Structures are given as C-alpha cells and as structure tokens.
Amino acid sequence: MEQLAVRFADLVAMDLKCDYAVNPIGIDTIRPRLSWALESGGRGRKQTAYRILVSERLELLNRDQGEVWDSGKVISGRQNQIEYAGTMLQSRLCYYWKVCVWDQDGNLSEWSKAVYWEMGLLKAEDWQSSWVGCPESEQEKTGPLFRRDWTIEGEVLKARAYICGLGYYELYLNGVKVGDHVLDPAQTDYDQRCFYVVYNIAEHMNKGQNTVGVMLGNGWYHQNKVWNTSVMDYGKPKFVAQLVVTLSDGTEQILTSDEQWKTAPGPIVADNIYAGETYDARLELDGWANPGFDDNNWGQARRVSPPGGKLVIQMMPPIRKVKTIRPVRMTNPQPGVYVYDMGQNFAGWARLKASETEGTAIRLRFAETVDADGMVDTASTGVFATGVEQIDTYICKGGGLEIWQPRFTYHGYRYVEMTGVAGNPELDDLTGVVVHTDVEPAGSFECSDAMINKIQHAVLWTQLSNLHGVPTDCPARERCGWLGDTHVIAEMSIYNFDMAQFWSKYIHDIETSRRGSMPFDIAPGKRLCLRGVPDWSTAFIQLPWYLYLYYGDEQIVREHYSGMKLVLEQFHSQAKQWILYEGRGDWCPPGSIVPIETPVEITSTALFYLDCTIMSQMAKMIGHAEDSEKYGKWANRIKEAFIAAFYVRENYTFGSQTADSIALYLGLLPESDAKEVAASLADDVRVKHKSHLSTGIIGSRHLYGSLSQYGYGDVAYALLNQTTYPSIGHLFSKGATTIWENWEETKFNAKLNRVEHRSMSHPMQAGFGAWFYQGLAGISPDPEQPGFKRIVLRPQIIESLHYSKAEYRSIHGRIASHWKRHEGTLCWDITIPPNTTAIAYFPAQSADCISESATPIGDIEHVRLLGVENGNVVCEISSGAYHFEIG
Ligand code: RAM
C-alpha cells in the first residue's frame, strides 16, 4: 500500500547523453560520463536523488533491471559528469540505460526513455586488420579506390564498420556511400592519434554477395602543396577497416583490411585541401563498389606501416553537408566567364550541373570577393601566402546531364567563377553546399536592433565557416587552429553551439602540439610555426576553464592539469617583476596587423593574471590547495605590478580601449576607480575615436561588456551601429556577410613591400558575440556552481533597444531571458531549468517596483530577496518560468 502512495514527481529526465553525445556508437572511455536535463511544468523543482540502470539487454532494462550497473538510489543533485561505475565495459557491446530522479519532496519521477551507447574497439588486439595503401607503382596516383567482395551466409542481426582512412576516406557498401560524414576523420596530429569512426552498416548489407569499397583522399595527412611543404606531409594515403557482422545464429563474420583487397586509380586525379580537386568523369568505374564488378585488372592492395598515432574514436560531431544555398545572381563579365554570387560568404563547395561533351573541362574558381569589373578576386583567399587558388575542375564524360561535387577539399568563398562550358550556364547550374563540423545549435539571440541582429548573423556564419574538425582561423588562407584566436572565440562559440566535444578534442590537440612545457601557436599538426607565445598559449589554460565553467567538466581540468601548470610556471619564469613582455599582442586592430595603441606587455600580463586566477580556482576544485594558494598569490602580485606599471591615475586610464576594457573585465585596477576608468574608456570611444573601436582581437572581446557593465551600454550600442571606418557597419557597406580579419579592404605589408588582401572570414574578430548573451540578455554561468547549476541573470538594459531575447540550452536544460519595454514598464520573462537556481539582477532601486504576474515579488514563493546592489535588486530564484514587471 505504501508503494501506491508514492506520487510521481513533476520532473522528467530527458536529453540523455553519454560523453556529451546522444546514443553514440563508438565510445572508448572505460568510464563514460552520463548526463540528462530535467523538464517540469512547475517551479522550484529540484533533484534530490537519482538512480541509473544499465543493461546489455533492452528487455531487461524495460523490466527495470540493470545487470551491468544499477547505481541504486544515489542521494545527489548531480545530473551530469556522472561517471559510469558498473561492471567492466566490453569492446563492441551496446549498453542501454535510463534514469529516474527524486524531487525536492522525495517523489519519484517516471523512468526516462531508454537510450544507449556502444563501445568501440578498446584494446589494440581488437584490431585484426592491417593498414593498407596503394602498390609502390601507383604511389603517385591520387584518389585510389579499394574494393573487396564479401559473402555473408545467414541473416544479419548487427553489422558495424570500424574505419580510419587518412587523410580522408569514403566508405561504400554495395555501391552506396556509408554515413553522411564528409572530410572525415577530423584532423589530428597523426603521429600522436588518428580517429576511427564506427558506422552501423546493417541497412546496407545484402544476404549473400556484398562488396566493400573505400576511396581515399589526401586530406591533411598528405597535404604537400601549401605551407612548408617539406614539413606538412605525413605520408601517402592509407586506411584500416574492420567490418563485423553478427548473424542470427550468434556467429560473427569479420572482414579485415589486408592485401586481399584490390585497388585501382579512381576518377579523382588531384586533390588538395587548399588548392581544390580535379575529377575526370571519364575515369569513373561504374559499379566498382558493387558485387559482380570485374576487378581482374586491378592491383593488389599493399600492407603499409601504420601511422605513428594511436587509433582512437572520433568523439565529436563529424563534418557534414549542412545545407545548400541557391546563388542570388549570375553574371557574365567576359565572354565564357560566368560569375555566381551565393550572397553569403561560407565554407563548403559548389555542386555542379552540366550537360557538355566528353572531355569538356569545367573550371570553378572560388573567391570571397569580386573586382570592379565583376571578375572574381582571389587575393583575400591568401594566394600571397599559399601560392594556390581554390580551383575545382570537372572533366565531363559527356552524353547527358552530369551532377558533381568534390569530396576531399573545401573552399572559403562567396563567388564562383565558372569557365570552360560551351553552352550558356543557368543560375541553378551551381548550388552552394555548406560544409562544416555539424555542431548542434545551443543558443539563439535577437533584439530590436536590425544592425545588431545582422551582426549576430555574420558572427554565426563566421564561426561555422571555421569549424572543420579544428577551429580554423580562416577557411581559405591558413585553415589552422591558431591558439590566440581560440581563447577569444571560445565563449561566443559555446553560447551559440554545443561545443563540449569540439573543445575537448581541441584541448587534446593542443596537448599533442606541446614540446616541453609550452604549446606551439598552432595546433594540431605540423605547421607548428615559430615558438609558443604566452598570449596564444593561454588558450591551453582558458579552454579547460570554459569547459568547466559552461559544462561543469572537471575531468578535462584533471586531465590537463599538469600541463597547464607547466605552462603557467613558464609564464612565471618569463615574467620580469610580474610583467610579461612576450606575446603577439592585441592582434589586428584597425590599421595594422600588429598592435598599435596597446603595448604587448599589457595584454600578455593581463592574460597571465587571468590564467593565475582561473588556475587558482581549478586547482582548488581538484584538491590542490597549495597550488591554489600559490596562484592566488601570484595573481595578487601581478595585479599590483600591472597597476604600478600601466595605470595613469591622473587620467584614470591604462592608455587604450583594449587596456581599459581588459582591466575592467578582470578587475585589474584599483577597485575604487572602476567607475572612473569606465568613464575614461567611454570617453576614449566617444570623443577620441568618435564612436569607433581601436581594439584588436583581445580588446574587442571585452570592449562592449566593459562599457555596458558600467552603464555605458549606449556607447557600446553606438559602436555596433557605426557605419564609418573602422566598424562592422563599414564592413557591411563593403559587402561583408562575415567578419573580416582586418578592418580594411587591403593592407600594405611594409616588410614585404606589397599590398595584401586579408581574409574576409576570421572568427577571432567575432569573440565579442558572447556579449549578446552575457551582456544584452544577461545569461552567465556562476563559477561557484558551474555548468549553469547556478545561473547569473543580469541583462544590460540599453536605452536604444526595445527588447532583447536569448535562449541557451545549457547542460542543465533550457535557460531563457527576454526583456522588453511596454508602456513605461520593463517586462522580463525568464526560464530557469529544474534543479538550478538563478541569481537575478533587476534594474530597480527597490523590490517594491517589481511584480511577478501581477503579484509583488515579496509574495512570490520561489523568489528570495537578497538585497540591493549598485542600483539593482538582487534575488535568488528557483526553477520555473516567470513574468516580471519592473517600474
Ligand atoms: C594570422 C592568422 C591568425 C593569427 C596569426 C597570429 O596569420 O590569421 O588568425 O592568430 O596570424
């Protein structure tokens, strides 16, 4: 009878994830981490306990049995980063799991839906396959094909393919490409680790005759054309594959890669990430990946030595063809030259439709802009540095309509020049295909100002154009992960997309690029480029911190702690009297590539301070009390030295927009002077620079927040609504649809004595986009209860805006903040996920001016008044949806 009395809690666990992924097949951590979000219609909901069941058999789980792991009732409010603690997980097995929770009154919820994860190949012995490549005689050929017939007698219950193809691969089964990944696997330092991918291939399997095909591209593994060609190349393309089929009688059949595979050159005759792809359709071999194809004249695949790196699972979203774009216009600036405008700068390629005669070579040249005559201008794609243009060539086989898109390259572009066609091409003969790492959207933001919305749009395009397995600096010229760019964009990217796996992977990339203590300035790969400078290396300390702050990820901190410590100690030993002089500085301010107004030591020392403060917190969190204290003391010393060295008290300034912004953001100033420093920053913007920015990438990240936090939101607003040089509005007037590397169209490089066009899609200049969420909508994580377990809601209400509206899907669930003005009152709708609380700052002098759904907030059960602070009423609010009115 007691049982019947149990009421079901008004909480549902949903969005269940394993190692940040939904139903992953292919996990190679032996203690994967589980998480769920909670949903509820009510307020003040908490989780006080949970129970997780894991079973190898769905029927058992459905009967509430967890023979692999039954956590029992765990008294805990945790809903993420929960380490699996059941029996030893076995390679290739699938584990089903579900969770139920108890609420604040001890009521039990329904079980969540059952989900699963599947293990990859955990031990080296699980790989029975060999690495294979082309025979010696075919070494110079590009895009080789491999095939192997495979007879399966019996009914297939389960089928998996495990594959790593370097640089890039496509896997085929019975003539059909398996999966929707492109440009796979993600780039790594192949001497350290190579990613394999697991596919469910059951739907592609035939009873009886099957054929497995693999096509290889050069990718980053055999990138030997651009940037230090002698160094960049790891070797010739190769792959390892293992296909495992479980039959209904319980037996298994395994197909391994070895010299029994046949190989032949395919239709791709050239491919390079930067320079593009050439495809000769006359060389297509119809049915090559189908059973019954005659491969008698094919050569034999050759066993080759494995790459140096360990095979590990690709635990991040793959690159995909995410969407298509219809060109907005086509022009014909010269006879035989057709220029397509996609209307948007993006990363990807173009899908071509053509009906030409055999042997016609259609050439597509990709560029970010056009010149005065309407011809594509490839300069901004970095030809001066790469020596190549982005060109795809398709050679027709003739005889009717042909549709083609490349496989092993991509381009950063808006315009395409088509030449070589005999007929009159039409607008729809080219379609833009947007290609990038397919991160899930996490946030959305809009406000009443069209310009700011346009900027947000450009920020998103800029970011997505630069996610290709690594966070690239630009999608054409360099395409590499410069560390300095990553720390300024990290928070902007996290608010907009689910970046947990992406940044975890990248932090490991940095680890693989470390030699001694310091990381190099670029990771991963061989373009290590010069030395590691502190203001770029700081990424190795900041990125784990953001994963901790935004996702509550302690493991990433533990994993990299010793490395981060070495880096910090290195900064310490480089500093002179606590001032760090090395660095690149506030990169790419208006008018320059190198810093102008802000000496390098200001930004490097400020970032050294930031690193000490966050290391002190991370050390404490993982139980290194001594370190925590030490770094805390370092931070104090740096602060004293910073103020003594750079603060001009008479003028309340550190000398530039960047210096003042970062000092305000970090509290790196005499506390009592903060308001005055903010005032002189605002003055510098308004008066000295006539509402223009003078910041580089480090200053721009914090400029808007530092202004708005001290009541100068409208100064920040004016900067974003500026239309003359230098400003984003000015870039828009030049046709920009993404954020540029520089504020000018061209730049004179004095060192090389020439004019350069810089990239037109460079996220490092877009890091300020975090401010739309943190500042305008006011959604921030609280370091004391990371992962948005406690949320800080503090919108910066700007006179010129009528509303601002943002949502963020946190690891704890959906957070929303929407304020608007309505007939003299300020309305503020907020949503706080179950099992979290928010500290909310209301712009009001007293709680008497605030009501919730027409009731004074003093009478609202789940709102607790904490006090009044700097003109804000501060309340602690429990989970739920609320409608406040202020004024
Ligand atoms: C440039 C890149 C990159 C920057 C480095 C230092 O070449 O554009 O964004 O981090 O320089």
Coordinates of C-alpha atoms and ligand atoms in Angstrom, one line a residue, residues 227 472-474 477-478 480-485 521-522 527 536 584 587-588 593 697 741 758-759 762 764, ligand 1:
W227 CA 52.6 25.9 -46.1
T472 CA 40.3 27.3 -38.2
D473 CA 41.5 30.9 -38.3
C474 CA 40.0 31.3 -41.7
R477 CA 44.3 31.0 -46.5
E478 CA 45.6 29.2 -43.4
C480 CA 44.6 26.1 -38.9
G481 CA 44.0 26.4 -35.2
W482 CA 45.8 29.4 -34.0
L483 CA 45.6 29.3 -30.2
G484 CA 45.2 33.0 -29.8
D485 CA 42.1 33.0 -31.9
D521 CA 51.0 28.7 -31.5
I522 CA 49.1 26.4 -33.9
R527 CA 52.7 23.7 -39.0
W536 CA 48.4 32.5 -27.6
R584 CA 51.9 38.9 -30.3
W587 CA 46.3 41.4 -32.9
C588 CA 44.8 43.2 -35.9
I593 CA 48.2 43.6 -38.1
I697 CA 41.1 40.8 -31.1
E741 CA 40.5 39.6 -40.3
R758 CA 43.4 39.7 -45.8
S759 CA 40.8 37.1 -45.0
H762 CA 38.0 35.4 -39.4
M764 CA 39.0 35.9 -33.9
Ligands
RAM1 C1 47.5 35.2 -38.8 C2 46.2 34.3 -38.6 C3 45.7 34.1 -37.2 C4 46.6 34.7 -36.2 C5 48.0 34.6 -36.5 C6 48.9 35.1 -35.4 O1 48.2 34.7 -39.9 O2 45.3 35.0 -39.3 O3 44.4 34.4 -37.1 O4 46.3 34.1 -35.0 O5 48.3 35.3 -37.7

